Amino acid sequence: SINKKRTKTINREKTSGIWVYAEHKKGVMHPVVYELLGKGRELADKSKHKLTAVLIDGESSHLAKELIAYGADRVILCSHVLLESQQDEYHFDAMTTILEEEIPSIFLFGATSFGRSLAPRMAARLQTGLTADCTRLEVDDVSGNLYQTRPAFGGNLMATILCPDQRPQMATVRSGIMHAKEPDYYREGMIKRVNYKGKIKPNIEIINEIIGEKKESIGDASVIISAGRGIGSQKNMKLVRKLADVLGGQVGVSRPLVDIGWSEYPHQIGQTGAVVRPQLMITCGISGAIQHLAGIADAKTIIAINTDPEAPIFSVANYKIIDDCIEVLKMLIDSMEKKQS
Amino acid sequence: MKIVVCIKQVPSTNKVQLHPETNTIIRDGRKSVTNPFDTYAIEEAIRIKEKTGGKTIAISMGIPETEKLLKDAMGRGIDQAILLSDKAFAGSDTLATSYTLSLGIRELMPVDLILCGKMAVDGDTAQIGPELAEQLGIPHVTDVIEILEMKQSYLICKREIDNGYQLLKVKLPALLTVLKDINMPRMPSIEGVLQSETIEVIRKDARDLEAKTSKLGLSGSPTQVVKTFVPERDSKAIEISGNIEEKAAKVKNIIGEVLGNGRSQD
Ligand SMILES: Cc1cc2nc3c(=O)[nH]c(=O)nc-3n(C[C@H](O)[C@H](O)[C@H](O)COP(=O)(O)OP(=O)(O)OC[C@H]3O[C@@H](n4cnc5c(N)ncnc54)[C@H](O)[C@@H]3O)c2cc1C
Ligand SMILES: Cc1cc2nc3c(=O)[nH]c(=O)nc-3n(C[C@H](O)[C@H](O)[C@H](O)COP(=O)(O)OP(=O)(O)OC[C@H]3O[C@@H](n4cnc5c(N)ncnc54)[C@H](O)[C@@H]3O)c2cc1C
């Protein structure tokens, strides 16, 4: 399936190492950037390439030093007042200007809302491949090929993806997946400045931006008590709420409970709901369908309560209780409350 | 206003089965549904049309069975449906998919608005929207939760971003990907279903689209899936046994350990 015609068009000699897109907001670096630099450093050392961070901004060039401390050999710095806000179109245009001079072999982006919008647009412009939400990245030092492993089908399947004939090989990675290295502020690196003219006429205007006013999201909760169809009736949802309150946590549900109106969509966990990563999760009457499991893969400790010993939820749980979840909930609330008084 | 909605067929509930030896997904056209996020895109298109007038068109690249889902979209109020179907499209990654969709949409130009779902629940990349917009040379906005204003030459929408929202004014034509919060999809109506029976789904293959073969399907896809495997899951759940009091007491201890002992007392 290798397309010969296209193979000719890439000149690997001209590709320049591994790049990381340094996303930041008003001078504050997004933590995923340091994680990507940690991974990028590893890949660069293995394949004997240079690691470059691309910094597009208004004028917060102090961030360049940070990027070097976290592992970059070089920072490509493109500054212009128009690049101060995260206006996608200007950033995209600036990125295009940079890529006219050189093309990386590997280009990593954070899977943030900004990165998930910019990276695919860039990939289509460059007519290259982009692998979404990678959880593992390994480089073959001979071919320079990047083995990109990612979950698909809601986490039920892992796929390893290659982009053998095109450069750059682009990938997005969610935050919290890779590990940042300790910064070394004595590290030295180079800064390359790229001029930006800002001549495009943007089609999108940011009228307003509201940060930090999002509804309380279960994606950030450290304790979640979740309920599925096995909860039996809407009135039993009170028990779930109660235990969540006692533990300072939040309530999560499987999709059927949203469909029948016992709960609301923001509480839905799973492939078409929220992805959660709590320290502790207690599931009550949830069977563990793959679409549900897709949302809880990153939960630290799962205690699952289900009457069916064969319930698939038990295959991902740390502790299992084969019993009626209502009884267990009642007893547990009782004993937790006793402890407090 | 001419609005195009991109819809994808995905496997339905619990019907996702892995081949025991090859670990590949067993796909079955009869057991599939419209990608959940796309039902919100369909609804939004119909709502806009109800307000501003115009025409709504659903388009999908997929196997012949996808026709059923396009009919369903028409049953809900979509005016016309197009199915891009050809063996040459098989194995498309997001670049090849967005290229093929762009050819189908170009034939409909001028188009004012293109709506996609936030992501498809199987491939799960959320890349088609931005890639398609780039291939068409129009602006895009991802993760839209509300369209506040719809004018002839622009729209104003609310977009969800990490930890907040943006209010954006977007020139048309444009492409938006939508989240579930945007609306509550209606069911197909009886009149709608009857009406849709009388309208043919327009079929197009690679030749109809005058596609460049090198940009289609597997050979037009820069990414290649070289291996698939089932992730290892820790199936050694420790069973908590005893009578109900004992179980509760054990769970309480585990909670204390996990959250640190001082935690549950404050
Ligand atoms: C495209 C698509 C996307 C989807 N997205 C999601 C999603 O994001 N999130 C999601 O959750 N689902 C999603 N689903 C639905 C999913 O396939 C399952 O149908 C759903 O997760 C099942 O929910 P459940 O576990 O609550 O119900 P069930 O599967 O009915 O399970 C109920 C469980 O409760 C147990 N039980 C019964 N009584 C008791 C009792 N007294 N005490 C303890 N246990 C008891 C039963 O043994 C059973 O295991 C999606 C489906 C599709 C097709
Ligand atoms: C295991 C696995 C992993 C994969 N990983 C990648 C990867 O990392 N990178 C990559 O480029 N490809 C990947 N693919 C291929 C990708 O799934 C297909 O290209 C697919 O056709 C479109 O991508 P998606 O499902 O991710 O759609 P998304 O981009 O998530 O879909 C967003 C929206 O685009 C529209 N849309 C998507 N597909 C169609 C369609 N066929 N017809 C009409 N509208 C559509 C819908 O409105 C949908 O809501 C992978 C495939 C598999 C099986």
XYZ file of C-alpha atoms and ligand atoms in Angstrom:
713
model
C 0.000 0.000 0.000
C 3.023 2.298 -0.024
C 2.530 5.057 -2.490
C 5.695 5.300 -4.581
C 4.918 8.644 -6.099
C 4.667 10.344 -2.781
C 7.779 8.722 -1.363
C 9.878 10.744 -3.771
C 8.589 14.037 -2.550
C 10.045 13.795 0.937
C 13.653 14.591 1.322
C 14.491 13.211 4.722
C 17.816 15.060 4.775
C 15.931 18.295 4.885
C 13.655 17.395 7.739
C 14.904 18.861 10.958
C 14.327 16.672 13.955
C 11.599 16.611 16.516
C 9.363 19.573 17.212
C 6.986 20.333 20.023
C 4.307 22.976 19.764
C 4.642 25.212 22.832
C 1.072 26.145 23.622
C 0.628 28.809 26.226
C -1.872 31.359 27.332
C -0.894 34.902 28.197
C 2.624 33.834 29.040
C 1.670 30.756 31.062
C 2.871 27.538 29.474
C 0.406 24.681 29.219
C 1.771 21.788 31.357
C 1.381 19.345 28.458
C 4.228 21.184 26.690
C 6.735 20.154 29.368
C 5.446 16.596 29.152
C 5.873 16.607 25.371
C 9.387 17.993 25.789
C 10.144 15.156 28.224
C 9.045 12.610 25.635
C 10.586 14.574 22.765
C 13.943 14.621 24.565
C 13.855 10.844 24.882
C 13.003 10.392 21.191
C 15.638 12.918 20.162
C 18.366 11.204 22.158
C 17.445 7.813 20.754
C 17.350 8.966 17.140
C 20.207 11.488 17.509
C 18.047 14.358 16.421
C 17.614 17.848 17.790
C 14.581 18.814 19.832
C 12.914 22.077 18.877
C 10.094 23.916 20.604
C 7.957 26.247 18.513
C 6.866 29.310 20.440
C 4.334 31.587 18.819
C 3.373 34.552 20.925
C 2.953 38.241 21.544
C 6.170 38.917 23.374
C 6.483 36.540 26.259
C 9.850 35.386 25.006
C 10.916 34.648 28.602
C 9.182 31.339 27.950
C 11.983 30.360 25.567
C 14.359 29.846 28.518
C 11.791 27.635 30.206
C 11.502 25.474 27.087
C 15.252 24.991 26.948
C 15.366 24.141 30.652
C 12.788 21.433 30.039
C 14.808 19.832 27.260
C 14.619 21.816 23.998
C 17.891 22.260 22.074
C 16.384 25.090 20.123
C 13.396 27.394 20.240
C 11.823 28.771 17.103
C 10.357 32.048 18.251
C 7.769 33.872 16.226
C 6.463 37.026 17.888
C 3.955 39.606 16.773
C 1.240 41.576 18.581
C -1.365 39.806 16.499
C -0.225 36.530 18.041
C -0.954 37.654 21.580
C -4.377 36.053 21.776
C -4.968 32.425 20.874
C -6.583 33.447 17.616
C -6.312 30.184 15.698
C -6.017 31.737 12.278
C -3.023 33.948 13.093
C -1.275 31.083 14.854
C -1.984 28.823 11.921
C -0.647 31.421 9.516
C 2.481 31.971 11.646
C 3.016 28.209 11.787
C 2.732 28.027 8.006
C 5.395 30.736 7.699
C 7.738 28.730 9.920
C 7.114 25.510 7.985
C 7.958 27.194 4.713
C 11.590 27.266 5.863
C 11.915 23.829 7.364
C 9.849 20.725 7.978
C 10.306 18.578 11.075
C 10.431 14.807 10.989
C 8.137 14.562 14.005
C 5.749 17.234 15.266
C 3.962 16.830 18.622
C 0.952 18.811 19.860
C -0.976 18.772 23.130
C -4.478 17.349 22.702
C -5.965 20.524 24.193
C -8.939 22.254 22.630
C -6.484 24.577 20.883
C -4.180 21.754 19.721
C -7.067 19.583 18.560
C -8.254 22.400 16.350
C -4.884 23.570 15.015
C -3.068 20.249 14.455
C -5.588 18.628 12.057
C -5.847 21.826 10.039
C -2.028 21.860 9.815
C -1.932 18.184 8.830
C -4.358 18.812 5.981
C -2.348 21.838 4.827
C 0.819 19.723 4.788
C -1.086 16.722 3.371
C 0.390 14.515 6.036
C -0.806 12.083 8.708
C -1.921 12.966 12.214
C -2.438 10.426 14.981
C -4.848 11.475 17.703
C -4.450 11.042 21.470
C -1.329 8.904 21.473
C -0.524 7.119 24.690
C 2.814 5.680 23.565
C 5.449 7.018 21.180
C 8.566 5.167 20.094
C 10.999 5.982 17.341
C 12.856 3.583 15.065
C 16.305 5.122 14.929
C 17.107 3.698 11.502
C 14.051 4.752 9.528
C 13.107 7.619 11.789
C 9.576 6.230 11.795
C 7.438 7.038 14.787
C 5.389 4.196 16.263
C 2.293 5.928 17.569
C 0.011 3.914 19.801
C -3.462 5.142 20.609
C -6.732 3.876 21.963
C -9.697 3.706 19.569
C -13.207 2.310 19.811
C -13.507 3.940 23.166
C -10.402 2.332 24.613
C -11.409 -1.208 23.718
C -8.713 -1.462 21.121
C -5.201 -0.110 20.899
C -3.780 0.685 17.486
C -0.193 1.304 16.520
C 0.001 3.746 13.649
C 2.829 4.703 11.326
C 3.191 7.524 8.854
C 6.007 6.049 6.770
C 5.964 8.127 3.602
C 5.138 11.632 4.658
C 6.782 14.196 6.873
C 6.173 15.561 9.382
C 4.748 12.668 11.358
C 2.213 14.503 13.472
C 0.684 13.396 16.757
C -1.418 14.816 19.565
C -1.044 13.692 23.173
C -3.338 14.433 26.106
C -1.915 15.997 29.217
C -0.947 13.656 32.003
C 0.198 10.881 29.645
C 3.900 11.681 29.152
C 6.304 12.808 31.870
C 8.153 16.078 32.113
C 11.825 16.038 33.092
C 13.166 18.139 35.944
C 14.024 21.549 34.488
C 17.711 22.397 34.233
C 18.126 26.155 34.054
C 21.804 25.826 33.161
C 20.995 24.031 29.926
C 21.945 25.999 26.871
C 20.004 26.243 23.691
C 19.618 28.264 20.561
C 16.857 30.679 19.691
C 15.836 31.133 16.075
C 13.606 34.082 15.339
C 11.105 33.976 12.513
C 9.457 37.147 11.243
C 5.716 37.209 10.983
C 3.945 39.711 8.783
C 0.385 39.130 9.880
C -1.124 39.929 6.537
C -4.105 37.585 6.513
C -7.645 38.837 6.956
C -9.107 36.634 9.651
C -12.545 35.093 9.212
C -13.078 34.554 12.912
C -13.234 37.209 15.572
C -13.085 36.398 19.287
C -15.839 38.542 20.803
C -15.380 37.340 24.315
C -13.600 34.677 26.326
C -14.768 33.364 29.670
C -12.250 31.292 31.569
C -12.840 29.215 34.647
C -16.614 29.606 34.627
C -17.350 26.207 33.306
C -19.867 24.126 35.164
C -18.338 21.936 37.809
C -17.108 19.030 35.747
C -16.788 15.455 36.881
C -13.682 15.232 34.720
C -11.770 16.893 37.563
C -13.410 15.129 40.516
C -11.109 13.091 42.745
C -13.958 11.004 44.162
C -16.851 9.723 42.050
C -19.785 7.573 43.102
C -21.421 6.317 39.933
C -24.712 4.631 39.267
C -26.058 2.498 36.449
C -29.295 0.781 35.645
C -28.797 -1.543 38.600
C -29.646 1.343 40.923
C -33.232 0.326 40.279
C -35.192 3.496 40.806
C -34.804 7.244 40.703
C -35.278 7.582 44.450
C -32.145 5.476 45.027
C -30.142 8.200 43.309
C -30.432 10.069 46.638
C -28.244 7.402 48.262
C -25.624 7.878 45.591
C -25.734 11.654 46.048
C -25.511 11.205 49.802
C -22.395 9.047 49.695
C -20.798 11.430 47.212
C -21.503 14.328 49.575
C -20.106 12.497 52.574
C -16.895 11.793 50.674
C -16.693 15.229 49.080
C -17.120 13.698 45.658
C -19.393 13.905 42.667
C -22.057 11.723 41.093
C -21.471 9.952 37.795
C -23.904 7.833 35.777
C -24.057 5.461 32.842
C -25.831 6.624 29.720
C -29.179 4.848 30.230
C -29.793 6.941 33.350
C -29.428 10.111 31.314
C -31.678 8.696 28.611
C -34.480 7.971 31.069
C -34.049 11.273 32.843
C -32.753 10.136 36.250
C -29.672 12.258 35.747
C -28.271 14.868 33.405
C -25.780 14.691 30.605
C -22.907 16.480 32.413
C -22.864 13.493 34.807
C -22.626 10.872 32.080
C -19.381 8.945 31.993
C -18.082 7.145 28.938
C -17.249 7.405 25.333
C -20.011 9.895 24.589
C -19.862 11.468 28.019
C -17.093 12.570 30.339
C -13.688 10.969 30.677
C -12.850 10.873 34.363
C -9.689 10.255 36.369
C -10.645 10.111 40.061
C -8.506 8.754 42.889
C -11.495 6.751 44.038
C -14.532 5.535 42.190
C -17.375 3.398 43.526
C -19.643 2.007 40.807
C -23.165 0.898 41.754
C -25.092 -1.331 39.361
C -23.010 -0.537 36.308
C -22.369 -3.481 33.986
C -19.218 -2.072 32.395
C -20.066 -1.843 28.694
C -17.048 -0.890 26.606
C -18.554 2.515 25.901
C -18.713 3.111 29.612
C -15.237 1.707 30.323
C -13.842 4.173 27.796
C -14.498 6.916 30.303
C -12.940 5.317 33.368
C -9.663 3.859 32.119
C -7.711 6.425 34.148
C -9.530 5.963 37.453
C -6.999 5.081 40.191
C -8.978 2.811 42.519
C -12.313 1.328 41.456
C -14.640 -0.439 43.883
C -17.398 -2.096 41.839
C -20.707 -3.249 43.277
C -22.807 -5.542 41.103
C -25.068 -8.537 41.715
C -23.718 -10.347 38.673
C -20.353 -12.054 39.329
C -19.710 -12.050 35.577
C -20.242 -8.308 35.112
C -17.467 -6.930 32.889
C -16.974 -3.993 35.262
C -15.142 -6.432 37.555
C -12.414 -6.868 34.959
C -11.318 -3.277 35.435
C -12.095 -2.907 39.141
C -9.561 -3.126 41.958
C -12.167 -4.384 44.410
C -15.396 -6.217 43.730
C -18.501 -6.598 45.828
C -21.015 -9.122 44.532
C -24.098 -7.813 46.256
C -27.091 -5.507 46.053
C -25.718 -2.000 45.654
C -28.631 -0.410 47.536
C -27.885 -2.426 50.659
C -24.175 -1.711 50.452
C -24.792 1.999 49.887
C -27.135 2.283 52.857
C -24.765 0.454 55.164
C -21.780 2.415 53.955
C -23.477 5.788 54.410
C -24.470 4.699 57.887
C -20.982 3.735 58.897
C -19.369 6.796 57.290
C -21.746 9.065 59.177
C -21.051 7.312 62.450
C -17.401 7.982 62.011
C -18.034 11.681 61.634
C -20.144 12.150 64.750
C -29.072 29.227 3.500
C -27.608 25.950 2.261
C -26.427 23.697 5.089
C -24.503 20.443 4.708
C -24.318 17.917 7.557
C -21.612 15.236 7.597
C -22.723 11.978 9.148
C -20.838 8.798 9.832
C -22.131 5.344 10.555
C -20.662 3.675 13.634
C -21.199 0.287 15.314
C -24.219 0.183 17.656
C -24.440 -0.805 21.322
C -22.404 -3.734 22.477
C -22.177 -4.961 18.924
C -18.504 -4.109 18.765
C -16.855 -7.465 18.470
C -13.233 -8.298 18.118
C -12.080 -11.096 15.900
C -10.558 -13.573 18.360
C -7.448 -14.183 16.268
C -6.747 -11.005 14.401
C -8.038 -8.613 17.063
C -9.616 -6.503 14.375
C -13.078 -5.034 14.613
C -15.790 -7.122 13.022
C -17.965 -4.600 11.213
C -21.512 -5.353 10.309
C -23.470 -2.821 8.294
C -26.811 -3.990 9.640
C -25.795 -3.360 13.219
C -24.864 0.249 12.949
C -26.198 3.633 13.933
C -25.605 7.263 13.096
C -22.668 8.558 15.106
C -24.389 10.035 18.208
C -22.742 13.454 17.849
C -23.966 13.729 14.272
C -27.606 13.517 15.340
C -27.061 16.874 17.041
C -25.572 18.294 13.851
C -28.623 17.071 11.924
C -30.975 18.680 14.436
C -29.080 21.969 14.385
C -29.218 22.112 10.586
C -32.970 21.553 10.628
C -33.471 24.224 13.280
C -31.493 26.785 11.303
C -33.466 25.983 8.200
C -36.711 26.393 10.084
C -35.645 29.892 11.043
C -33.903 31.148 7.925
C -35.301 28.943 5.175
C -33.088 27.229 2.651
C -31.950 23.691 2.138
C -30.324 20.978 4.250
C -28.210 18.202 2.791
C -26.719 15.204 4.589
C -23.566 13.617 3.213
C -21.725 10.488 4.238
C -18.807 8.479 2.991
C -19.456 4.858 3.767
C -20.593 1.401 2.785
C -23.889 1.036 0.827
C -25.805 0.203 4.048
C -25.219 3.764 5.225
C -28.124 4.690 2.957
C -30.477 3.595 5.745
C -29.047 6.229 8.075
C -29.298 8.912 5.410
C -32.969 8.004 4.937
C -33.408 8.336 8.682
C -31.878 11.846 8.533
C -34.400 12.741 5.829
C -37.157 11.334 8.029
C -36.139 13.909 10.615
C -36.341 16.754 8.133
C -33.146 16.793 6.062
C -34.062 17.659 2.438
C -31.501 15.713 0.455
C -28.898 13.026 1.053
C -25.708 12.012 -0.682
C -23.767 8.797 -0.169
C -20.172 8.656 -1.312
C -19.512 4.978 -1.712
C -16.803 3.127 -3.588
C -14.423 0.258 -2.808
C -11.639 2.737 -3.549
C -12.577 4.685 -0.400
C -11.939 1.724 1.914
C -9.233 2.157 4.514
C -9.277 5.949 4.437
C -7.584 7.768 7.291
C -8.737 11.251 8.218
C -6.811 12.939 5.394
C -8.289 10.678 2.713
C -11.759 10.854 4.314
C -11.734 14.636 4.439
C -10.461 14.792 0.850
C -13.296 12.559 -0.360
C -15.910 14.500 1.605
C -14.513 17.766 0.252
C -15.086 16.551 -3.326
C -18.674 15.658 -2.522
C -19.281 19.036 -0.908
C -17.548 21.029 -3.655
C -20.184 19.803 -6.070
C -22.828 21.416 -3.871
C -21.164 24.826 -3.756
C -22.079 27.511 -2.899
C -22.689 26.179 0.607
C -23.139 28.506 3.605
C -22.548 26.206 6.515
C -21.123 22.727 7.117
C -21.862 20.917 10.359
C -19.980 17.912 11.733
C -20.190 16.056 15.027
C -17.481 16.691 17.611
C -16.047 13.264 16.957
C -16.985 9.819 15.745
C -17.210 7.276 18.551
C -15.254 4.561 16.728
C -12.244 6.202 15.072
C -12.467 8.809 17.767
C -10.014 11.358 16.340
C -12.158 14.533 16.053
C -9.940 15.461 13.100
C -12.346 15.334 10.162
C -13.905 18.758 10.870
C -10.724 20.871 10.795
C -9.159 18.786 7.984
C -12.261 19.098 5.832
C -12.429 22.860 6.414
C -8.798 23.188 5.327
C -9.394 21.099 2.196
C -12.313 23.391 1.355
C -10.416 26.550 2.292
C -13.016 27.798 4.763
C -12.766 28.686 8.470
C -13.723 26.169 11.152
C -14.720 26.227 14.807
C -14.608 23.075 16.950
C -16.736 22.147 19.990
C -19.637 24.532 19.405
C -22.354 24.420 22.080
C -24.629 27.178 20.823
C -25.325 29.221 17.714
C -26.578 32.546 19.020
C -27.063 34.415 15.783
C -27.337 33.359 12.179
C -26.974 36.015 9.500
C -26.502 35.903 5.750
C -22.755 36.520 5.888
C -21.758 35.495 9.413
C -22.794 33.665 12.550
C -22.086 34.076 16.234
C -21.428 30.948 18.236
C -20.312 29.796 21.651
C -17.449 27.374 21.761
C -16.309 25.240 24.665
C -12.576 25.413 25.327
C -10.434 23.896 28.099
C -11.689 25.450 31.281
C -14.037 27.982 29.667
C -15.890 29.334 26.689
C -15.317 31.581 23.700
C -17.864 33.712 21.914
C -16.912 33.915 18.241
C -18.092 35.786 15.185
C -17.452 33.616 12.148
C -17.690 34.620 8.493
C -19.610 32.287 6.236
C -19.108 29.872 4.612
C -17.713 28.028 7.623
C -17.550 24.589 9.208
C -18.576 23.903 12.813
C -18.233 20.746 14.879
C -20.957 20.463 17.514
C -21.251 19.075 21.027
C -24.231 17.346 22.567
C -25.208 20.377 24.614
C -26.218 22.246 21.470
C -29.787 20.896 21.243
C -32.168 18.006 21.839
C -32.613 15.993 18.617
C -36.167 15.234 17.498
C -37.356 11.828 16.376
C -38.287 11.180 12.754
C -41.899 12.210 12.050
C -44.415 10.084 10.180
C -44.750 12.670 7.420
C -40.967 12.941 7.328
C -40.525 9.210 6.941
C -43.183 9.022 4.238
C -41.612 11.972 2.454
C -38.145 10.405 2.670
C -39.439 7.226 1.015
C -40.062 9.244 -2.111
C -36.587 10.815 -2.228
C -33.660 8.818 -3.553
C -30.319 8.977 -1.803
C -27.880 10.255 -4.409
C -24.979 7.830 -4.831
C -21.538 8.934 -6.002
C -18.433 6.916 -6.599
C -14.825 7.914 -7.199
C -15.383 8.479 -10.885
C -18.443 10.687 -10.349
C -16.337 12.823 -8.041
C -13.428 12.949 -10.516
C -11.226 12.014 -7.579
C -7.473 11.615 -7.809
C -7.048 7.903 -7.148
C -3.753 8.470 -5.349
C -5.556 10.495 -2.704
C -8.227 7.901 -1.950
C -8.600 5.077 0.519
C -5.629 3.152 1.812
C -3.175 4.427 -0.793
C -4.188 8.033 -0.164
C -3.798 7.670 3.588
C -0.488 8.812 5.041
C -1.221 6.954 8.292
C -1.283 3.189 8.402
C -2.548 1.067 11.246
C 0.256 -1.489 11.570
C -0.943 -3.300 14.662
C -4.054 -3.542 16.806
C -4.287 -5.198 20.182
C -6.603 -5.412 23.138
C -5.249 -3.387 26.038
C -4.229 -5.434 29.021
C -6.625 -5.003 31.849
C -5.923 -5.841 35.410
C -8.578 -8.467 36.024
C -7.470 -9.338 39.504
C -10.137 -7.475 41.415
C -9.964 -8.341 45.082
C -13.289 -9.630 46.309
C -14.758 -7.972 49.366
C -16.791 -10.617 51.171
C -18.660 -11.133 54.413
C -22.070 -9.998 55.562
C -23.286 -6.546 54.673
C -21.787 -4.864 57.781
C -18.433 -6.463 57.144
C -18.473 -5.407 53.538
C -19.279 -1.822 54.469
C -16.542 -1.795 57.104
C -13.973 -3.111 54.618
C -14.985 -0.551 52.011
C -14.696 2.179 54.620
C -11.136 1.074 55.352
C -10.223 1.047 51.689
C -11.666 4.528 51.273
C -9.583 5.682 54.191
C -6.425 4.206 52.673
C -7.047 5.581 49.217
C -7.952 9.071 50.309
C -5.565 9.322 53.222
C -6.881 8.814 56.710
C -7.571 12.386 57.753
C -9.611 13.036 54.656
C -13.038 11.692 55.460
C -13.132 13.374 58.838
C -12.928 16.978 57.702
C -22.449 4.732 20.306
C -22.701 4.441 21.740
C -22.199 5.266 22.714
C -22.423 4.993 24.072
N -21.879 5.801 25.010
C -22.032 5.509 26.316
C -21.429 6.317 27.327
O -20.790 7.335 27.067
N -21.593 5.956 28.612
C -22.302 4.847 28.986
O -22.380 4.588 30.199
N -22.888 4.097 28.058
C -22.791 4.389 26.731
N -23.400 3.616 25.812
C -24.323 2.565 26.280
C -23.596 1.289 26.707
O -23.434 0.464 25.587
C -24.404 0.498 27.748
O -25.677 0.256 27.252
C -24.532 1.207 29.085
O -23.278 1.676 29.564
C -25.135 0.290 30.106
O -25.421 0.995 31.275
P -25.574 0.265 32.677
O -24.322 -0.410 33.036
O -26.099 1.287 33.607
O -26.785 -0.748 32.414
P -26.805 -2.337 32.216
O -25.869 -2.753 31.168
O -28.229 -2.685 32.084
O -26.243 -2.879 33.582
C -26.902 -2.880 34.808
C -26.059 -3.682 35.785
O -26.589 -3.565 37.072
C -26.481 -4.819 37.729
N -27.491 -4.818 38.784
C -28.823 -4.996 38.679
N -29.406 -4.855 39.878
C -28.449 -4.600 40.781
C -28.427 -4.332 42.159
N -29.547 -4.319 42.908
N -27.244 -4.111 42.754
C -26.099 -4.124 42.032
N -26.065 -4.361 40.709
C -27.219 -4.574 40.084
C -26.676 -5.823 36.640
O -26.073 -7.071 37.005
C -25.985 -5.176 35.465
O -24.626 -5.557 35.384
C -23.193 3.873 24.454
C -23.707 3.054 23.462
C -23.472 3.332 22.123
C -24.030 2.436 21.071
C -8.159 1.759 15.366
C -8.165 2.943 14.459
C -7.411 4.077 14.761
C -7.382 5.169 13.887
N -6.586 6.240 14.192
C -6.483 7.244 13.276
C -5.591 8.336 13.500
O -4.977 8.447 14.555
N -5.462 9.269 12.529
C -6.168 9.204 11.369
O -5.981 10.081 10.517
N -7.048 8.214 11.141
C -7.215 7.236 12.062
N -8.086 6.220 11.823
C -8.952 6.281 10.640
C -10.227 7.081 10.937
O -10.978 6.448 11.941
C -11.053 7.173 9.673
O -10.380 8.001 8.781
C -12.466 7.683 9.796
O -13.038 7.573 8.498
C -12.660 9.153 10.200
O -12.131 9.457 11.374
P -12.922 9.467 12.752
O -13.779 8.274 12.876
O -11.877 9.657 13.748
O -13.881 10.749 12.642
P -13.887 12.080 13.514
O -12.901 13.039 13.001
O -13.829 11.765 14.968
O -15.359 12.560 13.131
C -15.806 13.881 13.337
C -16.982 14.166 12.483
O -16.618 14.126 11.108
C -17.688 13.634 10.326
N -17.283 12.391 9.661
C -16.309 11.527 10.033
N -16.239 10.501 9.163
C -17.181 10.715 8.226
C -17.628 10.013 7.072
N -17.067 8.859 6.696
N -18.653 10.529 6.340
C -19.239 11.694 6.701
N -18.865 12.397 7.782
C -17.850 11.918 8.541
C -18.841 13.408 11.270
O -19.613 14.582 11.312
C -18.130 13.181 12.597
O -18.937 13.492 13.706
C -8.133 5.129 12.696
C -8.933 4.021 12.431
C -8.946 2.922 13.279
C -9.793 1.738 12.941
